[in-house]
Short mmCIF file of C-alpha atoms in Angstrom, two decimals:
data_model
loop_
_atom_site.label_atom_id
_atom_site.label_comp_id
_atom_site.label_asym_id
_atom_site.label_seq_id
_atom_site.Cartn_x
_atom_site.Cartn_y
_atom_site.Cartn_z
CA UNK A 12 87.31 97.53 81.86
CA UNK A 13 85.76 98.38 85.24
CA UNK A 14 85.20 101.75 85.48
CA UNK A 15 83.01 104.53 88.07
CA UNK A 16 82.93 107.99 86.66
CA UNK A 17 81.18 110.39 88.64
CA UNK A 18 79.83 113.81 87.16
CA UNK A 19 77.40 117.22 88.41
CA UNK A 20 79.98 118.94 90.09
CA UNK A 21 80.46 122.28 90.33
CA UNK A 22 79.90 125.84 91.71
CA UNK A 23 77.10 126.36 93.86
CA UNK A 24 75.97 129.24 96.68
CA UNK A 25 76.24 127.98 100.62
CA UNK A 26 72.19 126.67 100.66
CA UNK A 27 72.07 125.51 97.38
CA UNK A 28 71.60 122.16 96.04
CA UNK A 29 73.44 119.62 93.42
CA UNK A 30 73.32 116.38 92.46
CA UNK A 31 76.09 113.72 91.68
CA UNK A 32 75.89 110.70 89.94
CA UNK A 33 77.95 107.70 89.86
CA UNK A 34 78.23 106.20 86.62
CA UNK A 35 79.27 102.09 86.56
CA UNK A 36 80.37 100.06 83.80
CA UNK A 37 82.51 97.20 83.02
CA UNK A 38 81.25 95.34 85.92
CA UNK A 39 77.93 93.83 87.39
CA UNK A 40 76.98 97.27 89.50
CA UNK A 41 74.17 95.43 90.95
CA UNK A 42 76.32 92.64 93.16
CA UNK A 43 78.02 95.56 95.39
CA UNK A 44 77.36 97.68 97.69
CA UNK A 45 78.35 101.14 97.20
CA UNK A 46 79.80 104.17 99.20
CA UNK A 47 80.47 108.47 98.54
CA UNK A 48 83.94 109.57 99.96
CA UNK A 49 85.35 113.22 100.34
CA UNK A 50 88.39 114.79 100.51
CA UNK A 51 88.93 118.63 101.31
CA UNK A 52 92.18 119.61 99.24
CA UNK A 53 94.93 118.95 101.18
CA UNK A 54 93.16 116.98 103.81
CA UNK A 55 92.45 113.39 104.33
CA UNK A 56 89.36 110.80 103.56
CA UNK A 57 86.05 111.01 104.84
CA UNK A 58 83.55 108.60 104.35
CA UNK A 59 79.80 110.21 103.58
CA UNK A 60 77.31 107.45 102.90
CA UNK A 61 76.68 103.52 101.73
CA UNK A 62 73.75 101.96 100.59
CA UNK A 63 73.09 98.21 99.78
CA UNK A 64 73.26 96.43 96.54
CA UNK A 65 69.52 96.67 96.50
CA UNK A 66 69.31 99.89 97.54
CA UNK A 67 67.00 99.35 100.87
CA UNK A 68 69.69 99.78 103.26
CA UNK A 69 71.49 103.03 103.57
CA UNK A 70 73.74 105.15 106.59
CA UNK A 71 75.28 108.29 106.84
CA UNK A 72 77.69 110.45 108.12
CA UNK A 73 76.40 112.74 111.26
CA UNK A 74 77.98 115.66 108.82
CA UNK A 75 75.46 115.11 106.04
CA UNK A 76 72.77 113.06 107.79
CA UNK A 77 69.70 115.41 107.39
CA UNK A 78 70.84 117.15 103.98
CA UNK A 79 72.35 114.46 101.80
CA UNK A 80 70.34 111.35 100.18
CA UNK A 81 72.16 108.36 98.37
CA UNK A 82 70.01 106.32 96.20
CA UNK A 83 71.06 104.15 93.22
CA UNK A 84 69.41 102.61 90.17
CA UNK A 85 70.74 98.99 89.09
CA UNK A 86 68.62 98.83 85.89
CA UNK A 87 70.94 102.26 84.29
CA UNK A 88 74.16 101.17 86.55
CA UNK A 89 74.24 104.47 88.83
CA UNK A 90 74.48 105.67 92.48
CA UNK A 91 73.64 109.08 93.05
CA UNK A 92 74.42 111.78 96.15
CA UNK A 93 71.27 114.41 96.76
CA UNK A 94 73.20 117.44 98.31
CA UNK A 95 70.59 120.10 99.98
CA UNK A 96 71.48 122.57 101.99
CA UNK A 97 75.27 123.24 100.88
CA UNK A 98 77.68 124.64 103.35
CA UNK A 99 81.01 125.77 102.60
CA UNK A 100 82.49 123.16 104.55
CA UNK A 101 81.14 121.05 102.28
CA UNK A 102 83.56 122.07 99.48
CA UNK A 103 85.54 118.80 98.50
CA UNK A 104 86.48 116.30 96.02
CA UNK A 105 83.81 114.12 95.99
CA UNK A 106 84.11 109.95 95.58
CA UNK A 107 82.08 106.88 95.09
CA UNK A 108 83.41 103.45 95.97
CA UNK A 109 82.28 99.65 95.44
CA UNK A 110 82.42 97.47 97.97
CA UNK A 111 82.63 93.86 97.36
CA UNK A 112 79.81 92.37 99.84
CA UNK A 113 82.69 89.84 101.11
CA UNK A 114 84.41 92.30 102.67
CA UNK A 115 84.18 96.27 103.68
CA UNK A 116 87.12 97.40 101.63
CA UNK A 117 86.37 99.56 99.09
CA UNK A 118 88.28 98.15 95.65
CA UNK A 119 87.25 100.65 93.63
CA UNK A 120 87.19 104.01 93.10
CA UNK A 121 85.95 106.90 90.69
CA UNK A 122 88.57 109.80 89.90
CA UNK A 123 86.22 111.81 91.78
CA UNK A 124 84.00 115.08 91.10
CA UNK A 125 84.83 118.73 92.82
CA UNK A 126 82.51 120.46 94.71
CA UNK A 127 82.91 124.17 95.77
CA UNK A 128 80.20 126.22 97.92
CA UNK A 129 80.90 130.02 98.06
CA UNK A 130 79.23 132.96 97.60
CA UNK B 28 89.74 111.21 113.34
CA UNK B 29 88.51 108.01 115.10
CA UNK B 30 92.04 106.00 113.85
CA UNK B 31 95.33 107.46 114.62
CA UNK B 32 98.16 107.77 111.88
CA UNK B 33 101.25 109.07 112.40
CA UNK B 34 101.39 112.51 109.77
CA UNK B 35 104.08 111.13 108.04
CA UNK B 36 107.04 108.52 107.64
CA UNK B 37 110.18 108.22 105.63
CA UNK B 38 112.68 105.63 104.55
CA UNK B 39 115.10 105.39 101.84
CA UNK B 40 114.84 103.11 98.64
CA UNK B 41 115.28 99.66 99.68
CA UNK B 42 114.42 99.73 102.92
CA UNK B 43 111.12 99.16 105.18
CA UNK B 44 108.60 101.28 107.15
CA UNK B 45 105.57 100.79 109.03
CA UNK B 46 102.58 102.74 109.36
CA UNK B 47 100.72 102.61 112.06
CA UNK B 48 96.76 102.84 112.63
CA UNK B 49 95.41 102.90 116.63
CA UNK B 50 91.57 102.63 117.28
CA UNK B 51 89.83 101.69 120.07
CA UNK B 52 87.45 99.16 121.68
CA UNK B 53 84.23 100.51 119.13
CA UNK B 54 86.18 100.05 116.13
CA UNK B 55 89.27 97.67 115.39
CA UNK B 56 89.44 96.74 119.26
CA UNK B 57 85.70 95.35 118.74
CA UNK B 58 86.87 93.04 116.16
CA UNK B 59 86.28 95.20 112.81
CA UNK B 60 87.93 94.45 109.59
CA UNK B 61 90.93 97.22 108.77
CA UNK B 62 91.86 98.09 105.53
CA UNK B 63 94.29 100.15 103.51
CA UNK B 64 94.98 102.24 100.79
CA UNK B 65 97.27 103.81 98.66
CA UNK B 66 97.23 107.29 97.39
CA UNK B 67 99.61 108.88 95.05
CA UNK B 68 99.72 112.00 94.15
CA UNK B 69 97.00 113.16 91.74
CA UNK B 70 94.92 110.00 92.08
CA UNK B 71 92.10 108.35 93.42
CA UNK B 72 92.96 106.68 96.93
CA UNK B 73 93.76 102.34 95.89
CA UNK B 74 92.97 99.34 97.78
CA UNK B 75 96.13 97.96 99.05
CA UNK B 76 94.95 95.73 101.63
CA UNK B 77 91.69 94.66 102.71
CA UNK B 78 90.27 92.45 105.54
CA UNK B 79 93.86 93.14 108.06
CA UNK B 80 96.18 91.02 105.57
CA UNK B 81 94.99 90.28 102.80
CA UNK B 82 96.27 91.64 99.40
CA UNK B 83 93.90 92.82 96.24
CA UNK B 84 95.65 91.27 92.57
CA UNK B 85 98.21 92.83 91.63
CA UNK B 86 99.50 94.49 94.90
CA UNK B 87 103.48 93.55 95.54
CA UNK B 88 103.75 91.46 98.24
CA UNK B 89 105.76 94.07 99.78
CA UNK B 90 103.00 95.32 101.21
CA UNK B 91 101.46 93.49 104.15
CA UNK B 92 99.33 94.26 106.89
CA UNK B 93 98.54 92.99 110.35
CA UNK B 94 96.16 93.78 113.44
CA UNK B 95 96.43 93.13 116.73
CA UNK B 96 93.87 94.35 119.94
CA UNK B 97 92.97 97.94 119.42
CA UNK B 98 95.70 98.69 116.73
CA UNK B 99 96.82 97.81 113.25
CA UNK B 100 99.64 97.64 111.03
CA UNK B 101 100.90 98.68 107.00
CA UNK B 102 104.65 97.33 106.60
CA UNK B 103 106.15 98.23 103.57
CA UNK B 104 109.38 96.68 102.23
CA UNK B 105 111.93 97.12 99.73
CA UNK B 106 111.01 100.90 99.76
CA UNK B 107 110.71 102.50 95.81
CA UNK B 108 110.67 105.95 94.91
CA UNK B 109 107.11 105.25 93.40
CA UNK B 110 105.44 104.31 97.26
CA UNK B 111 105.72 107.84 97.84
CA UNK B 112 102.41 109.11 98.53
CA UNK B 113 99.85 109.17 101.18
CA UNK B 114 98.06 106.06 102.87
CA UNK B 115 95.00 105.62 104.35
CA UNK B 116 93.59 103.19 107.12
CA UNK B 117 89.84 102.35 107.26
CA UNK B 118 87.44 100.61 109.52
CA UNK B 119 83.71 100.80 111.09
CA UNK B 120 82.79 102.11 114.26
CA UNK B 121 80.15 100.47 116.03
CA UNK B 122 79.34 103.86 117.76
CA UNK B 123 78.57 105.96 114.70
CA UNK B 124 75.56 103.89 113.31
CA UNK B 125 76.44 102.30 110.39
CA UNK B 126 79.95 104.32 109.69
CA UNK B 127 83.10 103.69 107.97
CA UNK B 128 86.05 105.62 109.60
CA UNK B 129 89.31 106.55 107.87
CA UNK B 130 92.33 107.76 109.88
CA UNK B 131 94.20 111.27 108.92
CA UNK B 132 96.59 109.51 106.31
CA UNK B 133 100.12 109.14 107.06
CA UNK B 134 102.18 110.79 104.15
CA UNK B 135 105.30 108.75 102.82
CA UNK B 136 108.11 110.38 101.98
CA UNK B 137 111.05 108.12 99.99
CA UNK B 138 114.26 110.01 100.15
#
């Protein structure tokens, strides 16, 4: 079945680095376009970053733009989030999402990875 | 957030609310897809429906959504103890370049 499991979260020190991954399977990865969500406990959505089924087009948030980097890799069915520069703010449950290309909805989503920044 | 949700709504079991999701003229105004989703408690947020009114297999057609000029629309019907949780709408925004915007969530409360 379709599934997006996302892993490397963690504890890290405000300034630090991590990096999440995306893991696809059960569905061609490579057809859709793909997106990182957060969600601050308690709070609502917030979308982070997409990039294209091919992996040349990618956007941002004005939050991240600067310190995080989405990439993918269609040949081992990932998407990946480069986090630099951690803030505290950025402490959250972190999410990726397909898109279908026929519309922006995203139908899918991982059960998410938690990220914490503090000293 | 760049969509407005009320914080929360309530109904009891059987009968219908509406959510409601208010943009402006760089975002649903302008003509931009809105889409919803479903969060229970615990999980990952759910596509309920995508492209204004269009439902994803296997969501109960009590669930239907419309749009109309700058705002947009989540109806639920025949109201079950298991819609209880929080929903989501989503759009893009034509002034943040290339961004998706959620509103706050509007948490449903079944009594």
């Amino acid at each position: 079945q379709e599934q997006l499991v996302e892993s490397g979260g963690g504890l890290v020190k405000p300034g630090g680095s991590l990096r999440l991954t995306c893991a696809a399977s059960g569905f061609t990865f490579s057809g859709y376009y793909m997106s990182w969500i957060r969600q601050t406990p308690g709070k609502g959505l917030e979308w982070l970053s997409y990039i294209s089924d091919s992996g040349a087009t990618t956007y941002y948030a004005d939050s991240v733009k600067g310190r995080f980097t989405i990439s993918r890799d269609n040949a081992k069915n990932s998407l990946y989030m480069q986090m630099n520069g951690l803030r505290v703010e950025d402490t959250a449950l972190y999410y990726c999402a397909r898109e279908p290309p026929y519309h922006g909805g995203l139908d899918f989503w991982g059960q998410g990875t938690l990220v914490t920044v503090s000293a | 957030s760049v969509l407005t949700q009320p914080p929360s709504v309530s109904g009891a079991p059987g009968q219908s609310v509406a959510i409601s999701c208010t943009g402006s003229s760089s975002n649903i105004g302008a003509g931009y897809d809105v889409h919803w989703y479903q969060q229970l408690p615990g999980r990952a947020p759910k596509l309920l429906i995508y492209s204004n009114n269009n439902r994803p297999s296997g969501v109960p057609d009590r669930f239907s959504g419309s749009k109309s000029g700058t705002s947009a629309s989540l109806a639920i019907t025949g109201l079950q103890a298991e819609d209880e949780g929080d929903y989501y709408c989503q759009s893009f925004d034509s002034n943040l370049s290339g961004s998706k915007v959620f509103g706050g969530g509007t948490k449903l409360a079944v009594l």
